Amino acid sequence: MADKKIIAIVGATGAQGGGLVRAILDDRQGPFVARALTRDVSSDKAKALAAQGVEVVAADVDDQASLERAFAGAHGAFCVTAFWEHFSAEREIAQARAMAAAAKRAGVAHVIWSTLEDTRRWVPLDDDRMPTLQGKYKVPHFDGKGEADRVFAEAGAPTTCLLTSFYWDNLIYFGMGPKPGADGTLEFTLPMGDAKLPGIAADDIGRCALGIFKRGGEFVGKTVGIAGEHLSGAEMAAALTKALGRPVRHNAVPPEVFRSFGFPGADDLGNMFQFNRDFSKEFCAARDLNFSRSLNPALQTFAAWLDRNAKRIPLE
Ligand SMILES: NC(=O)c1ccc[n+]([C@@H]2O[C@H](COP(=O)([O-])OP(=O)(O)OC[C@H]3O[C@@H](n4cnc5c(N)ncnc54)[C@H](OP(=O)(O)O)[C@@H]3O)[C@@H](O)[C@H]2O)c1
């Protein structure tokens, strides 16, 4: 244990960071040990990590000094922001700045920054194909992360920018599973026409991140992307039909209809799906499946993920 290198993990009680903790725990012969960062060391999730022998430390990404303490002595840091807790791209960028500065000051050798594209490189603000949101973003939860890529570079933190993908787990936890349509048949709503969406089991993000840390400095200063499979809405509906044992049809509403659904963040997600649809080839190409599998040989396909999780998808 003493000769293992520490990976300090932001979001260790969440999907991405939690996946990395589990990947490190599963890799008992491996070179790393996990240090879990959380705002609340007394939460049930934090206590569950401690019970598995994981070092759990208090840190808040809004508080750089707490991050410096939590990153001290670590070889690596996994950095992620929780956009859906506050819906603010500005705040994500400030949090990224705090993580980057803390990693630099703590002398962390390798940072992985969980990021997404700044869609304004493809759809500038004056392009009215989709509305501008929060005054200066097209897809706020993408653009803030993409803008923050350079924050890590400017801080001089040795960083790999990791482009993640749509979690299939959204079908369980984010209300995106199939729902009965007017005739009672299950409908899977994905406003992307017949374009393909890169998706991934959230747990596989952590396993891929471990693969990146294991490759040493190979990807420092680079952007890499990961996905488990690239699938159209119709292909996802067909896989759901098979896994659930009842028909699921693809409901390909236009993005403008999705934006009008009215739940918090519907406009951001509608723009995201429109971007994913209109730039699907590039978006998929940035997330090569063979590369992802080379980082994580256990990478799941959608069908494999459904085998394990279909029963957990709420259908009402
Ligand atoms: N859903 C998708 O399909 C998808 C795809 C790609 C990217 N993303 C991005 O993934 C990000 C969320 O990651 P996730 O899904 O892994 O998170 P999650 O499961 O929602 O959990 C949030 C994590 O962030 C931690 N956290 C939140 N605020 C914090 C703060 N101020 N200081 C320290 N830790 C804090 C929480 O830790 P404690 O509560 O223990 O402090 C928790 O571990 C979002 O930014 C989203 O845009 C999502």
mmCIF file of C-alpha atoms and ligand atoms in Angstrom:
data_model
loop_
_atom_site.group_PDB
_atom_site.id
_atom_site.type_symbol
_atom_site.label_atom_id
_atom_site.label_comp_id
_atom_site.label_asym_id
_atom_site.label_seq_id
_atom_site.Cartn_x
_atom_site.Cartn_y
_atom_site.Cartn_z
ATOM 1 C CA MET A 1 0.000 0.000 0.000
ATOM 2 C CA ALA A 2 2.713 2.446 1.022
ATOM 3 C CA ASP A 3 4.433 2.242 -2.363
ATOM 4 C CA LYS A 4 1.214 2.927 -4.275
ATOM 5 C CA LYS A 5 0.581 6.297 -5.889
ATOM 6 C CA ILE A 6 -2.425 8.282 -4.705
ATOM 7 C CA ILE A 7 -5.142 9.369 -7.145
ATOM 8 C CA ALA A 8 -7.223 12.173 -5.567
ATOM 9 C CA ILE A 9 -10.754 11.911 -6.930
ATOM 10 C CA VAL A 10 -13.258 14.756 -7.079
ATOM 11 C CA GLY A 11 -16.836 13.477 -7.323
ATOM 12 C CA ALA A 12 -15.860 10.185 -5.663
ATOM 13 C CA THR A 13 -19.399 9.788 -4.299
ATOM 14 C CA GLY A 14 -20.851 10.393 -7.786
ATOM 15 C CA ALA A 15 -21.046 8.549 -11.098
ATOM 16 C CA GLN A 16 -17.739 9.401 -12.787
ATOM 17 C CA GLY A 17 -15.478 9.701 -9.751
ATOM 18 C CA GLY A 18 -17.221 6.771 -8.049
ATOM 19 C CA GLY A 19 -16.494 4.665 -11.130
ATOM 20 C CA LEU A 20 -12.817 5.547 -10.844
ATOM 21 C CA VAL A 21 -12.765 4.624 -7.134
ATOM 22 C CA ARG A 22 -14.341 1.243 -7.979
ATOM 23 C CA ALA A 23 -11.925 0.710 -10.875
ATOM 24 C CA ILE A 24 -8.955 1.316 -8.567
ATOM 25 C CA LEU A 25 -10.416 -0.934 -5.843
ATOM 26 C CA ASP A 26 -10.931 -3.696 -8.454
ATOM 27 C CA ASP A 27 -7.321 -3.325 -9.616
ATOM 28 C CA ARG A 28 -5.769 -4.579 -6.396
ATOM 29 C CA GLN A 29 -2.419 -5.416 -8.009
ATOM 30 C CA GLY A 30 -2.340 -2.039 -9.738
ATOM 31 C CA PRO A 31 -0.092 0.943 -9.009
ATOM 32 C CA PHE A 32 -2.719 3.289 -7.538
ATOM 33 C CA VAL A 33 -4.742 3.871 -4.425
ATOM 34 C CA ALA A 34 -7.837 6.111 -4.345
ATOM 35 C CA ARG A 35 -8.331 9.186 -2.181
ATOM 36 C CA ALA A 36 -11.981 10.227 -2.240
ATOM 37 C CA LEU A 37 -12.870 13.913 -2.024
ATOM 38 C CA THR A 38 -16.301 14.899 -0.724
ATOM 39 C CA ARG A 39 -17.973 17.920 0.819
ATOM 40 C CA ASP A 40 -19.412 15.736 3.553
ATOM 41 C CA VAL A 41 -17.268 12.975 5.016
ATOM 42 C CA SER A 42 -20.209 11.880 7.186
ATOM 43 C CA SER A 43 -22.634 11.167 4.290
ATOM 44 C CA ASP A 44 -23.732 7.560 3.751
ATOM 45 C CA LYS A 45 -21.849 7.416 0.433
ATOM 46 C CA ALA A 46 -18.654 8.757 2.012
ATOM 47 C CA LYS A 47 -18.949 6.302 4.890
ATOM 48 C CA ALA A 48 -19.489 3.440 2.446
ATOM 49 C CA LEU A 49 -16.227 4.357 0.702
ATOM 50 C CA ALA A 50 -14.364 4.545 4.022
ATOM 51 C CA ALA A 51 -15.772 1.126 4.959
ATOM 52 C CA GLN A 52 -14.082 -0.263 1.820
ATOM 53 C CA GLY A 53 -10.750 1.080 3.027
ATOM 54 C CA VAL A 54 -10.743 4.198 0.841
ATOM 55 C CA GLU A 55 -9.144 7.330 2.294
ATOM 56 C CA VAL A 56 -11.927 9.940 2.444
ATOM 57 C CA VAL A 57 -11.070 13.637 2.797
ATOM 58 C CA ALA A 58 -13.141 16.812 2.930
ATOM 59 C CA ALA A 59 -12.848 19.249 0.018
ATOM 60 C CA ASP A 60 -15.080 21.656 -1.848
ATOM 61 C CA VAL A 61 -14.377 22.680 -5.435
ATOM 62 C CA ASP A 62 -15.574 26.193 -4.530
ATOM 63 C CA ASP A 63 -12.697 26.382 -2.006
ATOM 64 C CA GLN A 64 -9.198 26.212 -3.512
ATOM 65 C CA ALA A 65 -7.419 25.884 -0.155
ATOM 66 C CA SER A 66 -9.441 22.757 0.656
ATOM 67 C CA LEU A 67 -8.450 21.301 -2.730
ATOM 68 C CA GLU A 68 -4.760 22.043 -2.140
ATOM 69 C CA ARG A 69 -4.929 20.123 1.141
ATOM 70 C CA ALA A 70 -6.788 17.252 -0.527
ATOM 71 C CA PHE A 71 -4.393 17.062 -3.508
ATOM 72 C CA ALA A 72 -1.220 17.230 -1.356
ATOM 73 C CA GLY A 73 0.957 14.167 -1.891
ATOM 74 C CA ALA A 74 -1.194 12.842 -4.735
ATOM 75 C CA HIS A 75 0.314 11.593 -7.991
ATOM 76 C CA GLY A 76 -2.921 12.109 -9.917
ATOM 77 C CA ALA A 77 -6.138 14.074 -9.673
ATOM 78 C CA PHE A 78 -9.459 13.328 -11.357
ATOM 79 C CA CYS A 79 -11.398 16.582 -11.734
ATOM 80 C CA VAL A 80 -15.099 16.829 -12.526
ATOM 81 C CA THR A 81 -17.778 19.478 -11.966
ATOM 82 C CA ALA A 82 -21.431 18.921 -11.047
ATOM 83 C CA PHE A 83 -23.236 21.232 -13.489
ATOM 84 C CA TRP A 84 -26.728 19.940 -12.699
ATOM 85 C CA GLU A 85 -26.404 20.991 -9.047
ATOM 86 C CA HIS A 86 -26.297 24.694 -10.008
ATOM 87 C CA PHE A 87 -26.833 24.992 -13.814
ATOM 88 C CA SER A 88 -24.093 27.651 -14.100
ATOM 89 C CA ALA A 89 -21.324 27.412 -16.704
ATOM 90 C CA GLU A 90 -19.586 30.387 -15.052
ATOM 91 C CA ARG A 91 -19.439 28.542 -11.754
ATOM 92 C CA GLU A 92 -18.061 25.419 -13.461
ATOM 93 C CA ILE A 93 -15.260 27.484 -14.963
ATOM 94 C CA ALA A 94 -14.453 29.019 -11.553
ATOM 95 C CA GLN A 95 -14.412 25.531 -10.023
ATOM 96 C CA ALA A 96 -12.116 24.289 -12.795
ATOM 97 C CA ARG A 97 -9.823 27.243 -12.095
ATOM 98 C CA ALA A 98 -9.660 26.287 -8.410
ATOM 99 C CA MET A 99 -8.923 22.627 -9.215
ATOM 100 C CA ALA A 100 -6.254 23.520 -11.790
ATOM 101 C CA ALA A 101 -4.496 25.966 -9.461
ATOM 102 C CA ALA A 102 -4.652 23.534 -6.547
ATOM 103 C CA ALA A 103 -3.252 20.683 -8.665
ATOM 104 C CA LYS A 104 -0.383 22.895 -9.824
ATOM 105 C CA ARG A 105 0.418 24.107 -6.295
ATOM 106 C CA ALA A 106 0.247 20.570 -4.905
ATOM 107 C CA GLY A 107 2.623 19.337 -7.641
ATOM 108 C CA VAL A 108 0.214 16.731 -8.997
ATOM 109 C CA ALA A 109 1.945 14.870 -11.855
ATOM 110 C CA HIS A 110 -1.186 14.040 -13.889
ATOM 111 C CA VAL A 111 -4.635 15.622 -13.890
ATOM 112 C CA ILE A 112 -7.601 14.212 -15.780
ATOM 113 C CA TRP A 113 -10.176 16.929 -16.485
ATOM 114 C CA SER A 114 -13.585 15.511 -17.350
ATOM 115 C CA THR A 115 -14.714 17.785 -20.149
ATOM 116 C CA LEU A 116 -16.969 18.226 -23.162
ATOM 117 C CA GLU A 117 -16.787 20.279 -26.345
ATOM 118 C CA ASP A 118 -17.153 24.071 -26.361
ATOM 119 C CA THR A 119 -19.938 23.940 -28.953
ATOM 120 C CA ARG A 120 -19.441 27.631 -29.803
ATOM 121 C CA ARG A 121 -16.484 26.522 -31.965
ATOM 122 C CA TRP A 122 -19.092 24.908 -34.270
ATOM 123 C CA VAL A 123 -22.123 27.102 -33.562
ATOM 124 C CA PRO A 124 -21.028 30.684 -32.813
ATOM 125 C CA LEU A 125 -23.292 32.851 -30.681
ATOM 126 C CA ASP A 126 -24.616 34.773 -33.707
ATOM 127 C CA ASP A 127 -25.721 31.506 -35.353
ATOM 128 C CA ASP A 128 -29.460 31.357 -34.729
ATOM 129 C CA ARG A 129 -29.873 27.655 -35.464
ATOM 130 C CA MET A 130 -30.217 27.309 -31.689
ATOM 131 C CA PRO A 131 -30.925 29.901 -28.984
ATOM 132 C CA THR A 132 -28.120 31.467 -26.951
ATOM 133 C CA LEU A 133 -28.467 30.559 -23.252
ATOM 134 C CA GLN A 134 -27.182 32.226 -20.074
ATOM 135 C CA GLY A 135 -26.171 35.193 -22.263
ATOM 136 C CA LYS A 136 -23.086 33.649 -23.838
ATOM 137 C CA TYR A 137 -23.443 29.905 -24.300
ATOM 138 C CA LYS A 138 -25.109 27.577 -26.752
ATOM 139 C CA VAL A 139 -24.898 24.404 -24.630
ATOM 140 C CA PRO A 140 -23.951 25.746 -21.180
ATOM 141 C CA HIS A 141 -23.033 22.378 -19.616
ATOM 142 C CA PHE A 142 -20.730 21.656 -22.575
ATOM 143 C CA ASP A 143 -19.359 25.131 -23.286
ATOM 144 C CA GLY A 144 -18.234 25.904 -19.727
ATOM 145 C CA LYS A 145 -16.292 22.648 -19.547
ATOM 146 C CA GLY A 146 -14.742 23.166 -22.986
ATOM 147 C CA GLU A 147 -13.791 26.737 -22.119
ATOM 148 C CA ALA A 148 -12.153 25.451 -18.943
ATOM 149 C CA ASP A 149 -9.756 23.192 -20.901
ATOM 150 C CA ARG A 150 -7.447 26.161 -21.350
ATOM 151 C CA VAL A 151 -7.760 27.051 -17.655
ATOM 152 C CA PHE A 152 -5.839 23.843 -16.846
ATOM 153 C CA ALA A 153 -3.233 24.609 -19.523
ATOM 154 C CA GLU A 154 -2.829 28.203 -18.341
ATOM 155 C CA ALA A 155 -2.366 27.026 -14.736
ATOM 156 C CA GLY A 156 0.481 24.787 -15.921
ATOM 157 C CA ALA A 157 -1.218 21.666 -14.595
ATOM 158 C CA PRO A 158 -0.156 18.534 -16.556
ATOM 159 C CA THR A 159 -3.597 17.633 -17.821
ATOM 160 C CA THR A 160 -5.396 15.146 -20.036
ATOM 161 C CA CYS A 161 -8.738 16.522 -21.192
ATOM 162 C CA LEU A 162 -11.176 13.604 -21.246
ATOM 163 C CA LEU A 163 -14.233 14.005 -23.495
ATOM 164 C CA THR A 164 -16.974 11.902 -21.926
ATOM 165 C CA SER A 165 -20.249 10.710 -23.496
ATOM 166 C CA PHE A 166 -23.972 10.526 -22.727
ATOM 167 C CA TYR A 167 -24.417 8.072 -19.833
ATOM 168 C CA TRP A 168 -26.879 5.284 -20.549
ATOM 169 C CA ASP A 169 -27.529 5.525 -16.779
ATOM 170 C CA ASN A 170 -29.578 8.658 -17.652
ATOM 171 C CA LEU A 171 -32.332 6.193 -18.580
ATOM 172 C CA ILE A 172 -32.454 5.179 -14.890
ATOM 173 C CA TYR A 173 -31.617 8.378 -12.998
ATOM 174 C CA PHE A 174 -32.349 11.304 -15.325
ATOM 175 C CA GLY A 175 -35.876 10.498 -16.526
ATOM 176 C CA MET A 176 -34.690 9.593 -20.035
ATOM 177 C CA GLY A 177 -36.016 6.030 -20.130
ATOM 178 C CA PRO A 178 -38.884 4.966 -22.426
ATOM 179 C CA LYS A 179 -42.363 6.156 -21.420
ATOM 180 C CA PRO A 180 -45.803 5.022 -22.637
ATOM 181 C CA GLY A 181 -47.016 7.052 -25.650
ATOM 182 C CA ALA A 182 -50.654 7.981 -26.419
ATOM 183 C CA ASP A 183 -51.390 4.408 -27.589
ATOM 184 C CA GLY A 184 -49.610 2.844 -24.576
ATOM 185 C CA THR A 185 -46.554 1.701 -26.578
ATOM 186 C CA LEU A 186 -43.250 2.635 -24.952
ATOM 187 C CA GLU A 187 -41.492 5.568 -26.642
ATOM 188 C CA PHE A 188 -37.816 6.410 -26.306
ATOM 189 C CA THR A 189 -37.422 10.154 -26.905
ATOM 190 C CA LEU A 190 -34.143 11.159 -28.536
ATOM 191 C CA PRO A 191 -34.331 14.337 -30.635
ATOM 192 C CA MET A 192 -31.566 13.392 -33.053
ATOM 193 C CA GLY A 193 -33.356 12.011 -36.140
ATOM 194 C CA ASP A 194 -31.257 9.125 -37.452
ATOM 195 C CA ALA A 195 -27.909 10.563 -36.285
ATOM 196 C CA LYS A 196 -25.777 8.496 -33.927
ATOM 197 C CA LEU A 197 -25.112 9.445 -30.300
ATOM 198 C CA PRO A 198 -21.949 8.249 -28.516
ATOM 199 C CA GLY A 199 -23.027 6.690 -25.226
ATOM 200 C CA ILE A 200 -21.306 4.949 -22.339
ATOM 201 C CA ALA A 201 -22.012 3.163 -19.071
ATOM 202 C CA ALA A 202 -21.115 5.794 -16.478
ATOM 203 C CA ASP A 203 -18.978 3.244 -14.639
ATOM 204 C CA ASP A 204 -16.826 2.779 -17.739
ATOM 205 C CA ILE A 205 -15.726 6.432 -17.591
ATOM 206 C CA GLY A 206 -13.847 5.656 -14.370
ATOM 207 C CA ARG A 207 -12.318 2.503 -15.858
ATOM 208 C CA CYS A 208 -11.138 4.474 -18.898
ATOM 209 C CA ALA A 209 -9.719 7.166 -16.604
ATOM 210 C CA LEU A 210 -7.758 4.482 -14.759
ATOM 211 C CA GLY A 211 -6.449 3.280 -18.141
ATOM 212 C CA ILE A 212 -5.271 6.826 -18.899
ATOM 213 C CA PHE A 213 -3.471 7.166 -15.546
ATOM 214 C CA LYS A 214 -1.825 3.772 -16.173
ATOM 215 C CA ARG A 215 -0.439 4.959 -19.517
ATOM 216 C CA GLY A 216 1.730 7.463 -17.601
ATOM 217 C CA GLY A 217 2.394 10.774 -19.317
ATOM 218 C CA GLU A 218 1.334 9.568 -22.780
ATOM 219 C CA PHE A 219 -1.826 11.710 -22.868
ATOM 220 C CA VAL A 220 -0.676 14.703 -20.826
ATOM 221 C CA GLY A 221 -1.342 17.877 -22.820
ATOM 222 C CA LYS A 222 -3.787 15.974 -25.054
ATOM 223 C CA THR A 223 -7.544 15.634 -25.448
ATOM 224 C CA VAL A 224 -8.921 12.108 -25.697
ATOM 225 C CA GLY A 225 -12.540 10.946 -26.040
ATOM 226 C CA ILE A 226 -14.350 7.814 -24.920
ATOM 227 C CA ALA A 227 -17.620 6.014 -25.668
ATOM 228 C CA GLY A 228 -18.973 2.482 -25.334
ATOM 229 C CA GLU A 229 -20.997 2.554 -28.574
ATOM 230 C CA HIS A 230 -22.301 5.035 -31.162
ATOM 231 C CA LEU A 231 -26.032 4.420 -31.645
ATOM 232 C CA SER A 232 -29.017 6.101 -33.290
ATOM 233 C CA GLY A 233 -32.297 6.535 -31.433
ATOM 234 C CA ALA A 234 -33.821 3.723 -33.524
ATOM 235 C CA GLU A 235 -30.904 1.414 -32.655
ATOM 236 C CA MET A 236 -31.278 2.241 -28.957
ATOM 237 C CA ALA A 237 -35.038 1.620 -29.166
ATOM 238 C CA ALA A 238 -34.374 -1.774 -30.817
ATOM 239 C CA ALA A 239 -31.924 -2.742 -28.052
ATOM 240 C CA LEU A 240 -34.454 -1.616 -25.430
ATOM 241 C CA THR A 241 -37.192 -3.661 -27.136
ATOM 242 C CA LYS A 242 -35.016 -6.763 -26.868
ATOM 243 C CA ALA A 243 -33.885 -6.144 -23.292
ATOM 244 C CA LEU A 244 -37.316 -5.182 -21.921
ATOM 245 C CA GLY A 245 -39.220 -7.842 -23.868
ATOM 246 C CA ARG A 246 -41.805 -5.299 -25.065
ATOM 247 C CA PRO A 247 -41.875 -2.936 -28.037
ATOM 248 C CA VAL A 248 -40.106 0.413 -27.732
ATOM 249 C CA ARG A 249 -40.269 2.892 -30.598
ATOM 250 C CA HIS A 250 -37.989 5.816 -31.221
ATOM 251 C CA ASN A 251 -39.726 9.171 -30.671
ATOM 252 C CA ALA A 252 -37.607 11.529 -32.804
ATOM 253 C CA VAL A 253 -39.077 14.866 -31.730
ATOM 254 C CA PRO A 254 -37.275 17.909 -33.167
ATOM 255 C CA PRO A 255 -34.854 19.631 -30.760
ATOM 256 C CA GLU A 256 -37.119 22.700 -30.568
ATOM 257 C CA VAL A 257 -39.896 20.507 -29.189
ATOM 258 C CA PHE A 258 -37.490 18.988 -26.643
ATOM 259 C CA ARG A 259 -36.414 22.515 -25.600
ATOM 260 C CA SER A 260 -40.054 23.350 -24.878
ATOM 261 C CA PHE A 261 -40.573 20.389 -22.490
ATOM 262 C CA GLY A 262 -40.165 22.881 -19.650
ATOM 263 C CA PHE A 263 -38.203 20.899 -17.066
ATOM 264 C CA PRO A 264 -35.082 22.665 -15.692
ATOM 265 C CA GLY A 265 -32.289 22.367 -18.252
ATOM 266 C CA ALA A 266 -34.583 21.275 -21.153
ATOM 267 C CA ASP A 267 -33.287 24.170 -23.289
ATOM 268 C CA ASP A 268 -29.640 23.217 -22.585
ATOM 269 C CA LEU A 269 -30.313 19.528 -23.373
ATOM 270 C CA GLY A 270 -32.345 20.398 -26.493
ATOM 271 C CA ASN A 271 -29.385 22.410 -27.785
ATOM 272 C CA MET A 272 -27.024 19.578 -26.827
ATOM 273 C CA PHE A 273 -28.999 17.015 -28.827
ATOM 274 C CA GLN A 274 -29.206 19.395 -31.789
ATOM 275 C CA PHE A 275 -25.427 19.866 -31.665
ATOM 276 C CA ASN A 276 -24.906 16.092 -31.306
ATOM 277 C CA ARG A 277 -27.229 15.545 -34.298
ATOM 278 C CA ASP A 278 -25.786 18.200 -36.602
ATOM 279 C CA PHE A 279 -22.142 17.343 -35.867
ATOM 280 C CA SER A 280 -22.658 13.642 -35.156
ATOM 281 C CA LYS A 281 -19.808 12.408 -37.389
ATOM 282 C CA GLU A 282 -17.232 14.652 -35.727
ATOM 283 C CA PHE A 283 -18.692 14.098 -32.282
ATOM 284 C CA CYS A 284 -18.476 10.306 -32.709
ATOM 285 C CA ALA A 285 -15.019 10.460 -34.325
ATOM 286 C CA ALA A 286 -13.697 12.252 -31.226
ATOM 287 C CA ARG A 287 -14.803 9.203 -29.193
ATOM 288 C CA ASP A 288 -13.174 6.204 -30.858
ATOM 289 C CA LEU A 289 -14.500 2.861 -29.615
ATOM 290 C CA ASN A 290 -11.294 0.876 -30.177
ATOM 291 C CA PHE A 291 -9.295 3.515 -28.321
ATOM 292 C CA SER A 292 -11.807 3.421 -25.450
ATOM 293 C CA ARG A 293 -11.526 -0.390 -25.299
ATOM 294 C CA SER A 294 -7.728 -0.164 -25.298
ATOM 295 C CA LEU A 295 -8.001 1.911 -22.105
ATOM 296 C CA ASN A 296 -10.690 -0.304 -20.618
ATOM 297 C CA PRO A 297 -10.923 -3.876 -21.958
ATOM 298 C CA ALA A 298 -14.160 -4.390 -19.939
ATOM 299 C CA LEU A 299 -15.916 -1.569 -21.879
ATOM 300 C CA GLN A 300 -19.649 -2.334 -22.146
ATOM 301 C CA THR A 301 -21.859 -2.089 -25.209
ATOM 302 C CA PHE A 302 -25.406 -0.762 -24.766
ATOM 303 C CA ALA A 303 -26.765 -4.334 -24.949
ATOM 304 C CA ALA A 304 -24.312 -5.494 -22.274
ATOM 305 C CA TRP A 305 -25.256 -2.535 -20.069
ATOM 306 C CA LEU A 306 -28.960 -3.308 -20.603
ATOM 307 C CA ASP A 307 -28.397 -6.964 -19.623
ATOM 308 C CA ARG A 308 -27.311 -5.716 -16.208
ATOM 309 C CA ASN A 309 -29.574 -2.664 -15.847
ATOM 310 C CA ALA A 310 -32.775 -2.898 -17.945
ATOM 311 C CA LYS A 311 -34.855 -3.911 -14.907
ATOM 312 C CA ARG A 312 -33.821 -0.701 -13.133
ATOM 313 C CA ILE A 313 -35.199 1.638 -15.842
ATOM 314 C CA PRO A 314 -38.461 3.259 -14.677
ATOM 315 C CA LEU A 315 -41.058 2.902 -17.448
ATOM 316 C CA GLU A 316 -43.797 5.234 -16.182
HETATM 317 N N1 LIG B 1 -25.308 12.564 -17.425
HETATM 318 C C1 LIG B 1 -24.579 12.495 -18.517
HETATM 319 O O1 LIG B 1 -24.934 11.850 -19.503
HETATM 320 C C2 LIG B 1 -23.259 13.209 -18.565
HETATM 321 C C3 LIG B 1 -22.420 12.958 -19.655
HETATM 322 C C4 LIG B 1 -21.199 13.615 -19.723
HETATM 323 C C5 LIG B 1 -20.850 14.513 -18.724
HETATM 324 N N2 LIG B 1 -21.707 14.741 -17.673
HETATM 325 C C6 LIG B 1 -21.289 15.704 -16.648
HETATM 326 O O2 LIG B 1 -20.981 14.996 -15.475
HETATM 327 C C7 LIG B 1 -20.958 15.938 -14.410
HETATM 328 C C8 LIG B 1 -21.445 15.297 -13.135
HETATM 329 O O3 LIG B 1 -20.645 14.173 -12.860
HETATM 330 P P1 LIG B 1 -21.286 12.876 -12.169
HETATM 331 O O4 LIG B 1 -22.448 12.440 -12.988
HETATM 332 O O5 LIG B 1 -20.179 11.944 -11.930
HETATM 333 O O6 LIG B 1 -21.804 13.510 -10.799
HETATM 334 P P2 LIG B 1 -22.983 13.050 -9.847
HETATM 335 O O7 LIG B 1 -23.153 11.571 -9.874
HETATM 336 O O8 LIG B 1 -24.166 13.913 -10.105
HETATM 337 O O9 LIG B 1 -22.397 13.454 -8.413
HETATM 338 C C9 LIG B 1 -21.891 14.751 -8.177
HETATM 339 C C10 LIG B 1 -20.551 14.597 -7.494
HETATM 340 O O10 LIG B 1 -19.922 15.881 -7.419
HETATM 341 C C11 LIG B 1 -19.514 16.121 -6.091
HETATM 342 N N3 LIG B 1 -19.627 17.569 -5.853
HETATM 343 C C12 LIG B 1 -20.654 18.385 -6.206
HETATM 344 N N4 LIG B 1 -20.401 19.637 -5.835
HETATM 345 C C13 LIG B 1 -19.190 19.637 -5.214
HETATM 346 C C14 LIG B 1 -18.405 20.624 -4.608
HETATM 347 N N5 LIG B 1 -18.816 21.905 -4.540
HETATM 348 N N6 LIG B 1 -17.215 20.266 -4.103
HETATM 349 C C15 LIG B 1 -16.803 18.989 -4.140
HETATM 350 N N7 LIG B 1 -17.510 17.978 -4.718
HETATM 351 C C16 LIG B 1 -18.692 18.312 -5.234
HETATM 352 C C17 LIG B 1 -20.454 15.318 -5.220
HETATM 353 O O11 LIG B 1 -19.773 14.990 -4.029
HETATM 354 P P3 LIG B 1 -20.354 15.199 -2.527
HETATM 355 O O12 LIG B 1 -21.846 15.386 -2.652
HETATM 356 O O13 LIG B 1 -19.987 13.929 -1.819
HETATM 357 O O14 LIG B 1 -19.635 16.387 -2.023
HETATM 358 C C18 LIG B 1 -20.677 14.077 -6.074
HETATM 359 O O15 LIG B 1 -19.665 13.122 -5.875
HETATM 360 C C19 LIG B 1 -21.831 17.115 -14.845
HETATM 361 O O16 LIG B 1 -21.048 18.293 -14.922
HETATM 362 C C20 LIG B 1 -22.359 16.691 -16.211
HETATM 363 O O17 LIG B 1 -22.458 17.781 -17.114
HETATM 364 C C21 LIG B 1 -22.875 14.077 -17.564
#
